[in-house]
mmCIF file of C-alpha atoms in Angstrom:
data_model
loop_
_atom_site.group_PDB
_atom_site.id
_atom_site.type_symbol
_atom_site.label_atom_id
_atom_site.label_comp_id
_atom_site.label_asym_id
_atom_site.label_seq_id
_atom_site.Cartn_x
_atom_site.Cartn_y
_atom_site.Cartn_z
ATOM 1 C CA LEU A 198 0.000 0.000 0.000
ATOM 2 C CA ASN A 199 1.055 3.555 -0.655
ATOM 3 C CA VAL A 200 1.768 5.062 2.773
ATOM 4 C CA GLU A 201 0.711 8.543 1.635
ATOM 5 C CA ARG A 202 -2.615 7.528 0.141
ATOM 6 C CA PRO A 203 -3.353 4.001 1.284
ATOM 7 C CA THR A 204 -6.920 3.816 -0.013
ATOM 8 C CA GLU A 205 -6.122 4.845 -3.596
ATOM 9 C CA GLU A 206 -4.502 1.521 -4.386
ATOM 10 C CA LEU A 207 -7.560 -0.517 -3.475
ATOM 11 C CA SER A 208 -9.384 -1.892 -6.478
ATOM 12 C CA SER A 209 -13.008 -2.905 -6.612
ATOM 13 C CA THR A 210 -11.927 -6.532 -6.232
ATOM 14 C CA ASP A 211 -10.384 -5.663 -2.855
ATOM 15 C CA VAL A 212 -13.744 -4.595 -1.493
ATOM 16 C CA HIS A 213 -16.612 -6.769 -0.365
ATOM 17 C CA LEU A 214 -19.931 -5.948 1.198
ATOM 18 C CA THR A 215 -20.448 -6.979 4.778
ATOM 19 C CA ASP A 216 -24.189 -6.885 4.303
ATOM 20 C CA GLU A 217 -25.582 -7.353 0.803
ATOM 21 C CA SER A 218 -28.453 -4.948 1.514
ATOM 22 C CA ASP A 219 -26.184 -2.189 2.907
ATOM 23 C CA ASN A 220 -23.984 -0.662 0.194
ATOM 24 C CA SER A 221 -22.690 2.053 2.550
ATOM 25 C CA TRP A 222 -20.405 -0.412 4.359
ATOM 26 C CA LYS A 223 -17.873 -1.247 1.689
ATOM 27 C CA ILE A 224 -14.915 -2.566 3.645
ATOM 28 C CA PRO A 225 -11.488 -3.361 2.192
ATOM 29 C CA ASP A 226 -10.740 -7.068 2.178
ATOM 30 C CA LEU A 227 -7.465 -6.629 4.057
ATOM 31 C CA ILE A 228 -6.072 -7.941 7.296
ATOM 32 C CA PRO A 229 -4.484 -5.714 9.957
ATOM 33 C CA VAL A 230 -0.713 -5.279 9.929
ATOM 34 C CA LEU A 231 0.927 -6.291 13.187
ATOM 35 C CA ASP A 232 3.435 -4.032 14.896
ATOM 36 C CA ILE A 233 6.904 -5.506 15.461
ATOM 37 C CA CYS A 234 8.578 -3.489 18.225
ATOM 38 C CA LYS A 235 12.116 -3.861 16.848
ATOM 39 C CA GLU A 236 11.109 -2.694 13.359
ATOM 40 C CA TRP A 237 10.032 0.944 13.662
ATOM 41 C CA ASN A 238 8.373 1.115 10.249
ATOM 42 C CA THR A 239 5.849 -1.554 11.177
ATOM 43 C CA THR A 240 4.229 0.846 13.659
ATOM 44 C CA ASN A 241 3.582 3.235 10.793
ATOM 45 C CA PHE A 242 2.379 0.432 8.492
ATOM 46 C CA MET A 243 0.066 -0.852 11.238
ATOM 47 C CA LEU A 244 -1.461 2.591 11.829
ATOM 48 C CA VAL A 245 -1.869 3.314 8.108
ATOM 49 C CA ARG A 246 -3.623 -0.034 7.673
ATOM 50 C CA ALA A 247 -5.823 0.765 10.681
ATOM 51 C CA GLN A 248 -6.875 4.003 8.952
ATOM 52 C CA VAL A 249 -7.739 2.044 5.812
ATOM 53 C CA LEU A 250 -9.738 -0.400 7.928
ATOM 54 C CA ARG A 251 -11.294 2.282 10.142
ATOM 55 C CA ARG A 252 -14.873 1.545 9.114
ATOM 56 C CA ALA A 253 -14.385 -2.164 9.717
ATOM 57 C CA LEU A 254 -12.729 -1.524 13.077
ATOM 58 C CA ASP A 255 -15.469 0.910 14.090
ATOM 59 C CA ARG A 256 -18.132 -1.558 13.055
ATOM 60 C CA THR A 257 -16.421 -4.373 14.975
ATOM 61 C CA ALA A 258 -16.191 -2.125 18.042
ATOM 62 C CA GLU A 259 -19.967 -1.659 17.938
ATOM 63 C CA SER A 260 -20.388 -5.252 19.120
ATOM 64 C CA LYS A 261 -20.900 -5.850 22.815
ATOM 65 C CA GLU A 262 -17.586 -7.642 23.355
ATOM 66 C CA PHE A 263 -15.466 -4.840 21.811
ATOM 67 C CA LYS A 264 -17.407 -1.699 22.791
ATOM 68 C CA ASP A 265 -14.768 -0.743 25.383
ATOM 69 C CA VAL A 266 -12.036 -0.451 22.737
ATOM 70 C CA LYS A 267 -13.872 1.702 20.175
ATOM 71 C CA LEU A 268 -11.705 4.576 19.010
ATOM 72 C CA CYS A 269 -13.252 8.041 18.966
ATOM 73 C CA ASP A 270 -12.486 10.783 16.420
ATOM 74 C CA GLU A 271 -9.849 12.224 18.765
ATOM 75 C CA ASP A 272 -8.074 8.846 18.870
ATOM 76 C CA TRP A 273 -8.067 8.692 15.066
ATOM 77 C CA ALA A 274 -6.638 12.238 14.967
ATOM 78 C CA VAL A 275 -3.789 11.109 17.248
ATOM 79 C CA ILE A 276 -3.153 8.139 14.961
ATOM 80 C CA GLY A 277 -2.957 10.567 12.028
ATOM 81 C CA GLU A 278 -0.414 12.696 13.891
ATOM 82 C CA ILE A 279 1.715 9.656 14.727
ATOM 83 C CA ILE A 280 1.660 8.644 11.059
ATOM 84 C CA ARG A 281 2.793 12.153 10.044
ATOM 85 C CA PHE A 282 5.651 11.951 12.551
ATOM 86 C CA LEU A 283 6.780 8.496 11.387
ATOM 87 C CA LYS A 284 6.392 9.109 7.640
ATOM 88 C CA PRO A 285 9.881 10.617 7.038
ATOM 89 C CA TYR A 286 11.509 7.661 8.805
ATOM 90 C CA CYS A 287 9.688 5.246 6.492
ATOM 91 C CA GLU A 288 10.641 7.280 3.432
ATOM 92 C CA VAL A 289 14.325 7.381 4.416
ATOM 93 C CA THR A 290 14.326 3.663 5.161
ATOM 94 C CA ARG A 291 12.811 2.937 1.752
ATOM 95 C CA MET A 292 15.352 5.191 0.055
ATOM 96 C CA MET A 293 18.312 3.638 1.876
ATOM 97 C CA GLU A 294 17.138 0.128 1.071
ATOM 98 C CA GLY A 295 17.630 0.860 -2.619
ATOM 99 C CA SER A 296 20.205 -1.561 -3.915
ATOM 100 C CA SER A 297 20.274 -0.385 -7.516
ATOM 101 C CA TYR A 298 21.986 2.903 -6.686
ATOM 102 C CA PRO A 299 24.636 4.083 -4.211
ATOM 103 C CA THR A 300 23.248 5.532 -0.998
ATOM 104 C CA VAL A 301 26.345 6.220 1.108
ATOM 105 C CA PHE A 302 26.525 9.797 -0.224
ATOM 106 C CA THR A 303 23.067 10.490 1.133
ATOM 107 C CA LEU A 304 23.695 9.327 4.707
ATOM 108 C CA VAL A 305 24.662 12.732 6.099
ATOM 109 C CA PRO A 306 21.888 14.734 4.394
ATOM 110 C CA LEU A 307 19.241 12.177 5.322
ATOM 111 C CA ALA A 308 20.481 11.923 8.910
ATOM 112 C CA ASN A 309 20.333 15.720 9.164
ATOM 113 C CA MET A 310 16.841 15.765 7.671
ATOM 114 C CA LEU A 311 15.639 13.278 10.303
ATOM 115 C CA LEU A 312 17.362 15.220 13.084
ATOM 116 C CA ASN A 313 15.604 18.403 11.936
ATOM 117 C CA HIS A 314 12.286 16.580 11.702
ATOM 118 C CA ALA A 315 12.539 15.146 15.226
ATOM 119 C CA GLU A 316 13.761 18.473 16.602
ATOM 120 C CA GLY A 317 10.807 20.255 15.005
ATOM 121 C CA TYR A 318 8.350 17.911 16.722
ATOM 122 C CA ALA A 319 10.271 17.953 20.020
ATOM 123 C CA ASN A 320 10.166 21.757 20.179
ATOM 124 C CA ASP A 321 6.609 22.232 18.904
ATOM 125 C CA ASN A 322 4.392 22.848 21.920
ATOM 126 C CA SER A 323 1.273 22.506 19.762
ATOM 127 C CA LYS A 324 1.949 18.753 19.460
ATOM 128 C CA LEU A 325 0.505 16.293 21.924
ATOM 129 C CA PRO A 326 2.808 15.844 24.944
ATOM 130 C CA GLU A 327 3.185 12.110 24.220
ATOM 131 C CA ILE A 328 4.249 12.746 20.629
ATOM 132 C CA GLN A 329 6.540 15.563 21.720
ATOM 133 C CA GLU A 330 8.173 13.260 24.296
ATOM 134 C CA SER A 331 8.593 10.518 21.685
ATOM 135 C CA ALA A 332 10.206 13.048 19.355
ATOM 136 C CA LYS A 333 12.615 14.076 22.136
ATOM 137 C CA ARG A 334 13.587 10.447 22.687
ATOM 138 C CA ALA A 335 14.012 9.876 18.957
ATOM 139 C CA LEU A 336 16.142 13.019 18.731
ATOM 140 C CA ASP A 337 18.352 11.868 21.602
ATOM 141 C CA LYS A 338 18.874 8.459 20.021
ATOM 142 C CA GLN A 339 19.506 9.932 16.571
ATOM 143 C CA ARG A 340 22.102 12.326 17.992
ATOM 144 C CA ARG A 341 23.933 9.429 19.635
ATOM 145 C CA TYR A 342 24.078 7.547 16.324
ATOM 146 C CA TYR A 343 24.966 10.706 14.414
ATOM 147 C CA ASN A 344 27.922 11.361 16.718
ATOM 148 C CA LYS A 345 29.187 7.841 16.007
ATOM 149 C CA MET A 346 28.994 8.374 12.250
ATOM 150 C CA ASN A 347 32.266 7.840 10.432
ATOM 151 C CA PRO A 348 33.746 11.211 9.320
ATOM 152 C CA LEU A 349 34.389 9.637 5.923
ATOM 153 C CA TYR A 350 30.664 9.968 5.225
ATOM 154 C CA LEU A 351 31.132 13.743 5.253
ATOM 155 C CA VAL A 352 33.971 13.386 2.767
ATOM 156 C CA MET A 353 31.857 11.091 0.586
ATOM 157 C CA THR A 354 28.993 13.576 0.682
ATOM 158 C CA PHE A 355 31.391 16.312 -0.397
ATOM 159 C CA MET A 356 32.724 14.128 -3.203
ATOM 160 C CA ASP A 357 29.275 13.418 -4.607
ATOM 161 C CA PRO A 358 29.029 15.534 -7.788
ATOM 162 C CA ARG A 359 25.420 16.381 -6.926
ATOM 163 C CA MET A 360 26.388 17.748 -3.523
ATOM 164 C CA LYS A 361 29.975 19.045 -3.530
ATOM 165 C CA TYR A 362 30.308 21.962 -1.162
ATOM 166 C CA LYS A 363 26.676 23.125 -1.681
ATOM 167 C CA TYR A 364 25.522 20.893 1.143
ATOM 168 C CA PHE A 365 28.068 22.441 3.509
ATOM 169 C CA GLU A 366 27.204 26.061 2.791
ATOM 170 C CA ASN A 367 25.184 28.019 5.301
ATOM 171 C CA LYS A 368 22.107 30.026 4.327
ATOM 172 C CA ASP A 369 24.269 32.978 3.264
ATOM 173 C CA GLY A 370 26.275 30.829 0.843
ATOM 174 C CA GLU A 371 29.362 30.787 3.071
ATOM 175 C CA LYS A 372 31.337 27.550 3.303
#
C-alpha cells in the first residue's frame, strides 16, 4: 500500500460488502498489519492499515464484546499525527534500502533531515505531549548515532558531484 494515500490503491476486487443490503459499508478485504517493536516502520504500516480499515474496526467495536475499545475521532486524529511523525523515517528507510543505486553519499543529508524533523516535533508545543516526548527520545537516540557516524561519510557527501560543497554552505552561501 502507498503510505501517503493508502486507499487509492484498493481496487473494486479488494472490497466486499459486509451486508448485501447495505452498500454504505464497503470494507477493504485486508487484514491488519501487526506491529513488530524492533522494526520501527511496522508501527507506521500498522497505523496506516488501521486508517484504511477504520470503518471495519469501528463496526467491529460496535459489538458488545469490543465496545470498550472503540476509538473516537480524537483517537483517530492522534493516529494521524503519529503517522505524520513516522512518515519521514519510512521514506528514508525505503530510500536507503535501494540496492540499484549508491546511498552512502546520502547518509549525512538524510540523517540531518531526520534530526531536523525530530527536533521540530520535540520543540513544537502545539503537538501532543506524548508525541513531543517521543520526538525528544528519537532526537536523543539519533544524535547518539549521528555522533558515532564515520567522518568519511562527510567526505563522501562532499565528493558526490550532486552535492559538492553546496551541502556544507550556510544560508548565506558561506562555506
